[in-house]
GROMACS .gro file of C-alpha atoms in nm:
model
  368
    1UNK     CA    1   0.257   0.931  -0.554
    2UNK     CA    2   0.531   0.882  -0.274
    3UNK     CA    3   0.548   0.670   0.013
    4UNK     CA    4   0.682   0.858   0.377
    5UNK     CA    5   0.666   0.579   0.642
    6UNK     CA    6   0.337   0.423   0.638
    7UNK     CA    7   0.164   0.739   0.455
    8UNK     CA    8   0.113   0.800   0.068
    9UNK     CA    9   0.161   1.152  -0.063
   10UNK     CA   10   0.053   1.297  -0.428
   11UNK     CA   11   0.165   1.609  -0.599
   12UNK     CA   12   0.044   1.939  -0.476
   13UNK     CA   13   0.313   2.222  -0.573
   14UNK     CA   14   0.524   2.169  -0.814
   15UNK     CA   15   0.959   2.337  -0.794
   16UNK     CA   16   0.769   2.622  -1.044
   17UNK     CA   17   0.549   2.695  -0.825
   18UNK     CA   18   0.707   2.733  -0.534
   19UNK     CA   19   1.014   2.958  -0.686
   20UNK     CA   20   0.732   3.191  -0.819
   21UNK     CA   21   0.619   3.241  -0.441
   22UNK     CA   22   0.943   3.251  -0.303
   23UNK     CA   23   0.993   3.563  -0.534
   24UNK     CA   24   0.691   3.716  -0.511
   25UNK     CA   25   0.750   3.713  -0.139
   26UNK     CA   26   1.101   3.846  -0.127
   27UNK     CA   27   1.001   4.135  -0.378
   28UNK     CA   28   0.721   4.250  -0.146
   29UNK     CA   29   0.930   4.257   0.145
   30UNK     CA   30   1.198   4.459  -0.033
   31UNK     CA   31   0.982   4.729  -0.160
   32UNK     CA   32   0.968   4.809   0.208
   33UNK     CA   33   1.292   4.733   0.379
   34UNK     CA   34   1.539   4.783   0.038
   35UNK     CA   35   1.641   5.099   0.243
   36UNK     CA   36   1.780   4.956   0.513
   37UNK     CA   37   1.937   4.610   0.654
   38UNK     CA   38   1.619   4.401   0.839
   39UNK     CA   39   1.677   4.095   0.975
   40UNK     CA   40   1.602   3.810   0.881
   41UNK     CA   41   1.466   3.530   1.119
   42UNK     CA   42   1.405   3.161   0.990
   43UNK     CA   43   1.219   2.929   1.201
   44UNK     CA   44   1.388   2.602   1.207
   45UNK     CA   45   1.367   2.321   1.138
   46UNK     CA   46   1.055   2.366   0.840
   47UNK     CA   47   1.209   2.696   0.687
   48UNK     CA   48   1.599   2.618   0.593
   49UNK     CA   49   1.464   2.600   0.234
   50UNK     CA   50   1.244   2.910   0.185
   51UNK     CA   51   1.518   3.094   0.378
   52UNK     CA   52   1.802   2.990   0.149
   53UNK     CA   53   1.607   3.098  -0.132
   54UNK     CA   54   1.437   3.401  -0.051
   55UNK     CA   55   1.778   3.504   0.060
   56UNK     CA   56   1.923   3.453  -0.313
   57UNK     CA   57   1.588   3.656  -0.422
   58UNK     CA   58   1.642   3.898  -0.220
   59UNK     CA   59   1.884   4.138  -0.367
   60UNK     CA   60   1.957   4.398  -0.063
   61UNK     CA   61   2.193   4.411   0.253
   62UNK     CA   62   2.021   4.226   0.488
   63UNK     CA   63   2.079   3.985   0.837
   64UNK     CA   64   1.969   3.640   0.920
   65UNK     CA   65   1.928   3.486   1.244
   66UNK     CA   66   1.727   3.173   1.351
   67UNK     CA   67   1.515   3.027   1.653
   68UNK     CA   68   1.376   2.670   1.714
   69UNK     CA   69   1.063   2.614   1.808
   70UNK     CA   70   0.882   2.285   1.907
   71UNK     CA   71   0.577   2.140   2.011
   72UNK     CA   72   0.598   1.873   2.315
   73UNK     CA   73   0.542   1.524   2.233
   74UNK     CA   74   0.220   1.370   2.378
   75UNK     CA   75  -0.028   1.680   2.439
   76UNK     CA   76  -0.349   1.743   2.307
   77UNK     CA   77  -0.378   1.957   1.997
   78UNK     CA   78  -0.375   2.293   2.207
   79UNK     CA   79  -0.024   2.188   2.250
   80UNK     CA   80   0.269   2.390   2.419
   81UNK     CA   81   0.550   2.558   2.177
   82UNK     CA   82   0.876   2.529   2.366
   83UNK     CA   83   1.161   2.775   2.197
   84UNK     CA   84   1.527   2.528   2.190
   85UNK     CA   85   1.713   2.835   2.033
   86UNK     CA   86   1.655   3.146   2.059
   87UNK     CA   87   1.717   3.451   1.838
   88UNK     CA   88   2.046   3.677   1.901
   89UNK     CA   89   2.039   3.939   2.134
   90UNK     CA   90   2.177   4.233   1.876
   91UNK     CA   91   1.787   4.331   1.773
   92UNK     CA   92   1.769   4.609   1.974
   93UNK     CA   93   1.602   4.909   1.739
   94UNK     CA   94   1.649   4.673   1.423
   95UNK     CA   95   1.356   4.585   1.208
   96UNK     CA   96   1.288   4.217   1.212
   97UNK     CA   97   1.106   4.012   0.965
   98UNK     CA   98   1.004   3.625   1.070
   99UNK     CA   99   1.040   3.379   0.761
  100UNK     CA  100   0.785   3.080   0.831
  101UNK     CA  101   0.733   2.799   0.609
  102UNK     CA  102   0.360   2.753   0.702
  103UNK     CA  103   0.135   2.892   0.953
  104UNK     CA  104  -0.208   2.704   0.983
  105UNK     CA  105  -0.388   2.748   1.364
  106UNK     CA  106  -0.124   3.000   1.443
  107UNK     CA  107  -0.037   2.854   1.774
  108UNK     CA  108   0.346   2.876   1.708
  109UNK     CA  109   0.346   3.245   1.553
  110UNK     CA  110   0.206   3.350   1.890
  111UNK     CA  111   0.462   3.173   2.095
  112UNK     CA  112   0.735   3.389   1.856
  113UNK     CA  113   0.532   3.740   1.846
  114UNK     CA  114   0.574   3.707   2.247
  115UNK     CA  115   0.936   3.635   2.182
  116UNK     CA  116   0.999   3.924   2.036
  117UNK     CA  117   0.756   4.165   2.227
  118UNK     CA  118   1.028   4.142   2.464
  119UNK     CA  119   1.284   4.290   2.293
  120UNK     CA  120   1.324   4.657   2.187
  121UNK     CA  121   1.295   4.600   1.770
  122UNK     CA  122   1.190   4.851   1.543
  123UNK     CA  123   0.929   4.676   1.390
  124UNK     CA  124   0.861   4.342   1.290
  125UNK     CA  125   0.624   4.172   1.061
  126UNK     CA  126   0.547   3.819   0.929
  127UNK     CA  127   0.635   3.634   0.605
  128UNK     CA  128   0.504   3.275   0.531
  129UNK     CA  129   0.530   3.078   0.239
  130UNK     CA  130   0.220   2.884   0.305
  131UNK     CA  131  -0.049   3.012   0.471
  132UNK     CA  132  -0.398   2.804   0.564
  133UNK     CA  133  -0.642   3.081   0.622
  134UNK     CA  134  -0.937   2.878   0.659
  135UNK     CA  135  -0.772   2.725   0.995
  136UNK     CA  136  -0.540   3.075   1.096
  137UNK     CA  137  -0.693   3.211   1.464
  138UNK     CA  138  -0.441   3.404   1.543
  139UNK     CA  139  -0.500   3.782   1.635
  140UNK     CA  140  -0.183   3.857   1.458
  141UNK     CA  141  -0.144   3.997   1.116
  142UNK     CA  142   0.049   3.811   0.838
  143UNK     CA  143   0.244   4.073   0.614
  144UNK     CA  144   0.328   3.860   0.346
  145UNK     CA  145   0.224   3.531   0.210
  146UNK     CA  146   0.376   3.337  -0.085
  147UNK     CA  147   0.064   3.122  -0.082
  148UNK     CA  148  -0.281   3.029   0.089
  149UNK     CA  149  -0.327   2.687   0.040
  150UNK     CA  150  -0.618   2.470   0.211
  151UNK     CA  151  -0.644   2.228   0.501
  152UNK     CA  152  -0.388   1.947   0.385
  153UNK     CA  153  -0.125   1.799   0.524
  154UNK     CA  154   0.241   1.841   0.364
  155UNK     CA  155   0.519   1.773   0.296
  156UNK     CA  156   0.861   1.877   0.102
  157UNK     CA  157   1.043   2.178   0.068
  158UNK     CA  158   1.181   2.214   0.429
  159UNK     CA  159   0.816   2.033   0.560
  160UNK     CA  160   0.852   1.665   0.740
  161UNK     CA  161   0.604   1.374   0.816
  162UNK     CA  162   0.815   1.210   1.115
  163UNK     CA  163   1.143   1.418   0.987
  164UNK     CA  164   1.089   1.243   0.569
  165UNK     CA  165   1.050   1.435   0.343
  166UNK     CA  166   1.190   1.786   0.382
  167UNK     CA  167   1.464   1.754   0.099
  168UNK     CA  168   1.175   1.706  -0.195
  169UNK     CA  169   1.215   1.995  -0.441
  170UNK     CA  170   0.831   2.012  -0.465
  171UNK     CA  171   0.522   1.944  -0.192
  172UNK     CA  172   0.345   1.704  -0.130
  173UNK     CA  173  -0.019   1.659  -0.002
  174UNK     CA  174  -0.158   1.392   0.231
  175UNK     CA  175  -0.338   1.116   0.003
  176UNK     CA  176  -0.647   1.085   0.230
  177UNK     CA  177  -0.770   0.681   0.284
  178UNK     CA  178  -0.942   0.641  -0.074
  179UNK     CA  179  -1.026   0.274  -0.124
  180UNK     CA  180  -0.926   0.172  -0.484
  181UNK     CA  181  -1.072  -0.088  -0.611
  182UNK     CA  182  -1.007  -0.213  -0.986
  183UNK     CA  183  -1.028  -0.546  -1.214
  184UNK     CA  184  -0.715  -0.600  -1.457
  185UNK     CA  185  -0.793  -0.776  -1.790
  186UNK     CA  186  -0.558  -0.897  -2.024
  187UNK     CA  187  -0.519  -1.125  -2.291
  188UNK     CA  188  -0.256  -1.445  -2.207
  189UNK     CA  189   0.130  -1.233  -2.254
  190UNK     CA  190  -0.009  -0.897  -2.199
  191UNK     CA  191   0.203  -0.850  -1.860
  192UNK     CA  192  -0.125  -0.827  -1.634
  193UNK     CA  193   0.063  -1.053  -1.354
  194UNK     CA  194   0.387  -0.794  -1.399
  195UNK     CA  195   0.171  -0.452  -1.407
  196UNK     CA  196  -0.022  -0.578  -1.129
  197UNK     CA  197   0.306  -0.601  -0.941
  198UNK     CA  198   0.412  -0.265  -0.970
  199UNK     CA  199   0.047  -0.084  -0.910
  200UNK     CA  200   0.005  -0.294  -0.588
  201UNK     CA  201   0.334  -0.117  -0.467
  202UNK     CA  202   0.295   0.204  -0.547
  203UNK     CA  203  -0.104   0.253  -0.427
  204UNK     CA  204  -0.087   0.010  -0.137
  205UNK     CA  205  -0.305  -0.240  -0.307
  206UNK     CA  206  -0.408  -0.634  -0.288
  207UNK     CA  207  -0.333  -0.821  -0.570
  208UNK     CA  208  -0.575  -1.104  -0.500
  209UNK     CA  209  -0.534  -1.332  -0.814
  210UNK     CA  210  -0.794  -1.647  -0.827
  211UNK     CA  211  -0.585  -1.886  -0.937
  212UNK     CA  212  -0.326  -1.775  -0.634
  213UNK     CA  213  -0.629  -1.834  -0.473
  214UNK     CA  214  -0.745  -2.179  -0.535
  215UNK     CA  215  -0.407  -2.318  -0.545
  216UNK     CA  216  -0.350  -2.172  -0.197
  217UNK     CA  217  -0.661  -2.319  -0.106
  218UNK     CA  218  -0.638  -2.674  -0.255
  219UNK     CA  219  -0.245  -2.681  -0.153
  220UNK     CA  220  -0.317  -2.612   0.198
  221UNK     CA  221  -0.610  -2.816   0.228
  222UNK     CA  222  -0.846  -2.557   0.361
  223UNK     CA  223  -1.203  -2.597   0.396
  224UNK     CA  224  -1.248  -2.423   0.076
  225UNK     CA  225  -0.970  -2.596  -0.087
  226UNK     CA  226  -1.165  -2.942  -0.008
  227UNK     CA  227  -1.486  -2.779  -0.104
  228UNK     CA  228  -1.323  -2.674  -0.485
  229UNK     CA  229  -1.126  -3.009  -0.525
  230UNK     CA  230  -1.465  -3.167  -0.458
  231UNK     CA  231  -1.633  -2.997  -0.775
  232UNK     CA  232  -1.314  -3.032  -0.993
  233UNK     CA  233  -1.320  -3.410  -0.918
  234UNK     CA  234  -1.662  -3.463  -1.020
  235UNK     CA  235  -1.564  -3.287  -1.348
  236UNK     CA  236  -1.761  -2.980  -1.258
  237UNK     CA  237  -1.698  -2.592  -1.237
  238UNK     CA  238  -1.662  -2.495  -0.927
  239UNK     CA  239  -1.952  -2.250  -0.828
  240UNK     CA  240  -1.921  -1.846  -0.783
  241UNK     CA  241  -2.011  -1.893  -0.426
  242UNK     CA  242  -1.666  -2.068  -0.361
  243UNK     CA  243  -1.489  -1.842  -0.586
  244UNK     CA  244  -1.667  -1.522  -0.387
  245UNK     CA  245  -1.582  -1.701  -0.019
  246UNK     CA  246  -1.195  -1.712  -0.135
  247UNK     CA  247  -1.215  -1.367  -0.219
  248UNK     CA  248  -1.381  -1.258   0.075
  249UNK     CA  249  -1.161  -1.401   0.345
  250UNK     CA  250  -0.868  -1.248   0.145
  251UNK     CA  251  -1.008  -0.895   0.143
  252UNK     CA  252  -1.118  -0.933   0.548
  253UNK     CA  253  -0.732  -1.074   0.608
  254UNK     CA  254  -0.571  -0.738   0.428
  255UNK     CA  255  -0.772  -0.441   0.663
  256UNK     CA  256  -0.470  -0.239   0.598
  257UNK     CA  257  -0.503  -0.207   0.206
  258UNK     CA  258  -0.567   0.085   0.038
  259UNK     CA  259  -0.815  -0.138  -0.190
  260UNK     CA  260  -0.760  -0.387  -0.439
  261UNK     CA  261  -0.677  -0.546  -0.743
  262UNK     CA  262  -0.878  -0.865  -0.881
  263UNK     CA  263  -0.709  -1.028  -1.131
  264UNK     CA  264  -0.903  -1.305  -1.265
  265UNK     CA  265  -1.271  -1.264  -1.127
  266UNK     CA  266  -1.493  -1.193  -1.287
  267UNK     CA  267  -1.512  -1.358  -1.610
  268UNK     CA  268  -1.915  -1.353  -1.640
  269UNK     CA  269  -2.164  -1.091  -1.620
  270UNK     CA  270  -2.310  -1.276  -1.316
  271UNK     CA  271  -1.952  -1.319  -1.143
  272UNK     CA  272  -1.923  -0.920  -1.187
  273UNK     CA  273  -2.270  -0.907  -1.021
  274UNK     CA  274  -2.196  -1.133  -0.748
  275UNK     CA  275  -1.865  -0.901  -0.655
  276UNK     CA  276  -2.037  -0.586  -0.669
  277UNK     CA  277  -2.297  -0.724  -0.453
  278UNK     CA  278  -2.012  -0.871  -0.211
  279UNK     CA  279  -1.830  -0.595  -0.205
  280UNK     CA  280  -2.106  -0.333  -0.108
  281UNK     CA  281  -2.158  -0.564   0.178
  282UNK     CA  282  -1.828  -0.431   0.312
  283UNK     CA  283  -1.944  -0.035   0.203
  284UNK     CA  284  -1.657  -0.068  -0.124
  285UNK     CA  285  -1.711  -0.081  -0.475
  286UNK     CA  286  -1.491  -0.157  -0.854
  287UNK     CA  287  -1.395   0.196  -0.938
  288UNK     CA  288  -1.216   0.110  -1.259
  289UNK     CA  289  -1.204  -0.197  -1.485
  290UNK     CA  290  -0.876  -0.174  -1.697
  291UNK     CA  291  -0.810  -0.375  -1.984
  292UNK     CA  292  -0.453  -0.436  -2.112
  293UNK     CA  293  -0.524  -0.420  -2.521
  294UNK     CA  294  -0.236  -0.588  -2.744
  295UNK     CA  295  -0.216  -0.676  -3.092
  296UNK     CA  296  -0.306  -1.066  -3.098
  297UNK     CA  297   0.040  -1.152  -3.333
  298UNK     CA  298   0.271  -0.915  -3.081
  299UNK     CA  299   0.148  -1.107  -2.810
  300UNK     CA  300   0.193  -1.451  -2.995
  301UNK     CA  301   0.519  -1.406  -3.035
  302UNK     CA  302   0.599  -1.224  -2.697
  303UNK     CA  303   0.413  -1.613  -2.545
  304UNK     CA  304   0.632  -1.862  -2.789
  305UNK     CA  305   0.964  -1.674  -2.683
  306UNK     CA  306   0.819  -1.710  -2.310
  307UNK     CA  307   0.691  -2.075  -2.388
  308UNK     CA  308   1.108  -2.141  -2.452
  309UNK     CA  309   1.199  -2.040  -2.084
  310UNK     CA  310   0.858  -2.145  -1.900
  311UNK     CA  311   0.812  -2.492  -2.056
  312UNK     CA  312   0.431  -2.436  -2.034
  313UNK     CA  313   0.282  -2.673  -2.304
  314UNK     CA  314   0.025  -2.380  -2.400
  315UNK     CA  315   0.269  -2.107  -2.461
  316UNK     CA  316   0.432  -2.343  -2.718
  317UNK     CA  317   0.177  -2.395  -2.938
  318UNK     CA  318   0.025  -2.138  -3.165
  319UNK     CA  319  -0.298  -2.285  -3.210
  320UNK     CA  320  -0.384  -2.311  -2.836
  321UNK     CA  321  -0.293  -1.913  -2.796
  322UNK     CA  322  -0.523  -1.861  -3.026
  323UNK     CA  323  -0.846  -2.073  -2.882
  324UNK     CA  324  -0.749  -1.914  -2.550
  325UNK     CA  325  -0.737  -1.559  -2.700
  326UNK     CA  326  -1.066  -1.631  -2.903
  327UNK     CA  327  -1.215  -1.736  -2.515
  328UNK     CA  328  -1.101  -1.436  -2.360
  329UNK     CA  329  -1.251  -1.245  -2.663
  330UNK     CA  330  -1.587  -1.462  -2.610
  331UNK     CA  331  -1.602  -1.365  -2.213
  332UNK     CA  332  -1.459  -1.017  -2.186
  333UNK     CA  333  -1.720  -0.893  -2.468
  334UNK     CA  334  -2.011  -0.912  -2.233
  335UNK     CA  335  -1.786  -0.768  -1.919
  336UNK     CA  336  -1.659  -0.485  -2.129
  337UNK     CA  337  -2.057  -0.393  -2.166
  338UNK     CA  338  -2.134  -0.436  -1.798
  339UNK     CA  339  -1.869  -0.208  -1.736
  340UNK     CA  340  -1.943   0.058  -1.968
  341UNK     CA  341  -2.265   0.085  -1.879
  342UNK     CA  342  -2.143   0.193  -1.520
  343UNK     CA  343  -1.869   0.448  -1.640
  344UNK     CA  344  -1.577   0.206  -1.531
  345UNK     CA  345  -1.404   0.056  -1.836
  346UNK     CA  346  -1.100   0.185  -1.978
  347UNK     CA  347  -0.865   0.070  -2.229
  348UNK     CA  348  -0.501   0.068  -2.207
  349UNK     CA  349  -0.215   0.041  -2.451
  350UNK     CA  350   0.000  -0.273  -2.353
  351UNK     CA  351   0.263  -0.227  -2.571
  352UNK     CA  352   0.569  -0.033  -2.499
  353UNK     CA  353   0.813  -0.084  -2.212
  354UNK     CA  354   0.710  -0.170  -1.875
  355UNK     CA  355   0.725   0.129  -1.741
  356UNK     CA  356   0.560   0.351  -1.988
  357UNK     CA  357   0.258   0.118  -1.975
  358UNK     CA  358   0.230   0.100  -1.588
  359UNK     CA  359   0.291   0.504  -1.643
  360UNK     CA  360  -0.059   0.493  -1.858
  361UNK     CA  361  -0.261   0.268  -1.602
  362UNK     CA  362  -0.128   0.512  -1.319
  363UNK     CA  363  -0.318   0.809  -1.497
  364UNK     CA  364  -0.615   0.587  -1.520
  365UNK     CA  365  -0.617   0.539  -1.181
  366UNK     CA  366  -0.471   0.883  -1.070
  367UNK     CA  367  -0.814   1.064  -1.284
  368UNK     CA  368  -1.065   0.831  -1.048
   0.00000   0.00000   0.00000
């Protein structure tokens, strides 16, 4: 996934792909025109890359030329195609073949077919790399197509979203608003709080963490901060209802997320029915619990090394790792269950470097 302005973009075509087009493309054309010297016309700015490579495919004496087309800013999507450079002159009786990146509605292959009705060519017929046929109205025909792809919106190889993106070596499509919504477990060390970091950036996620949360809360002296400190002063827990409220006004205050990450909640069957039933008040859902697994010693030692820098008390002393692994044990059991039932655990190695293991949760979330 890759980030162009405020848009994320997965994988469509890969470089292999896209050469094996390219090629198929310049072989068809010169089974017709390996007889003589066509010319070639690139439509900037899109096709600098398919040109430059057809042109090493293409293994014949040949000409290239180029026009500019574009679109005014502001119009409906009729739009008008204005042409800011046109082709040269020395055409006249000449076979011409148009090299387009992409033709979709086929609003700017008309604006060039009247171009060149103008002039006295030979012939002249249409190559695109991409083609959408599901969308093409044109009346025209298009001679040769590397390949018909559907409806999406790219980007790479020559293509732009807001001029990004043409130099990528492979495309690109549109990642479509898909809310993602997941809970992280982890034992204490596991590197939740650093994965959930990194997966926040690259999907355009919340992390909302709880304990973030009620320390926010309490510090600030909000309504629900009073509300918590009141329970936690009487010695009591401090109900799911307060705990869902929190989460609430942080998931109405982040409209712009792509979903979100809750790190923390829930801890009891009943929490993790109380945020299912929250969150299909706002028409979302979990898609995927994930739960960082570790070997309990690895982790041990991986919280006594950290217990040396952080000064925490409980990452000092063995025996209190242990009680809180043997909680987390005692309350995930029962969530791990919930989960499965619905088809939304997973497990996930959490040993190995940091990025191999955010690399693992990626494909997790990359296969919902």
């Amino acid at each position: 996934m890759i980030k162009l302005h405020d848009k994320h973009f997965k994988p469509f075509l890969s470089e292999a792909q896209i050469k094996a087009a390219v090629k198929k493309v310049a072989e068809q054309v010169a089974a017709d025109y390996k007889d003589e010297t066509p010319i070639f016309v690139g439509v900037l700015n899109g096709s600098f890359m398919f040109v430059s490579d057809f042109l090493k495919e293409y293994q014949h004496p040949c000409e290239v030329s180029f026009v500019k087309l574009s679109s005014y800013q502001g119009l409906t999507s009729t739009g008008i195609v204005e042409t800011l450079l046109d082709v040269s002159e020395d055409i006249e009786g000449r076979s011409v073949i148009i090299l387009e990146d992409i033709i979709d509605t086929g609003r700017t292959l008309k604006k060039l077919i009247h171009l060149f009705s103008k002039a006295n060519v030979k012939e002249f017929k249409v190559a695109s790399l991409f083609y959408k046929s599901e969308i093409y109205n044109g009346e025209y025909t298009i001679d040769y197509i590397g390949i018909d792809i559907p409806d999406k919106f790219i980007v790479g190889y020559g293509l732009d979203y807001n001029e990004l993106g043409r130099n990528l070596k492979e495309v690109y499509q549109l990642n479509q608003k898909h809310m993602i919504n997941l809970v992280l477990f982890g034992k204490p060390g596991a590197g939740k709080g650093t994965q959930a970091d990194f997966l926040k950036d690259k999907y355009n996620l919340k992390h909302i963490s709880t304990g973030d949360l009620f320390r926010y809360n309490m510090k600030n002296d909000t309504e629900l901060g009073q509300l918590a400190k009141s329970y936690i002063n009487r010695g009591d827990l401090v109900p799911d209802e307060v705990t869902i409220k929190m989460l609430q006004d942080a998931v109405e205050k982040n409209p712009d997320a792509s979903g979100f990450i809750f790190d923390g909640f829930p801890r009891t069957t009943a929490q993790a029915e109380a945020l299912d039933a929250f969150l299909a008040t706002k028409e979302m859902k979990i898609d995927a619990t994930i739960a960082l697994e570790a070997n309990d010693e690895v982790l041990i030692k991986r919280l006594l090394e950290r217990g040396k820098v952080s000064g925490r008390s409980d990452d000092q002393d063995e025996s209190k790792i242990r009680n809180r692994f043997d909680e987390y044990n005692e309350k995930t059991a029962p969530l791990k269950d919930f989960y499965e039932a619905q088809n939304k655990f997973h497990s996930v190695n959490g040993i190995g470097a940091i990025d191999e293991i955010t690399h693992r949760l990626a494909k997790v979330i990359e296969e919902l």
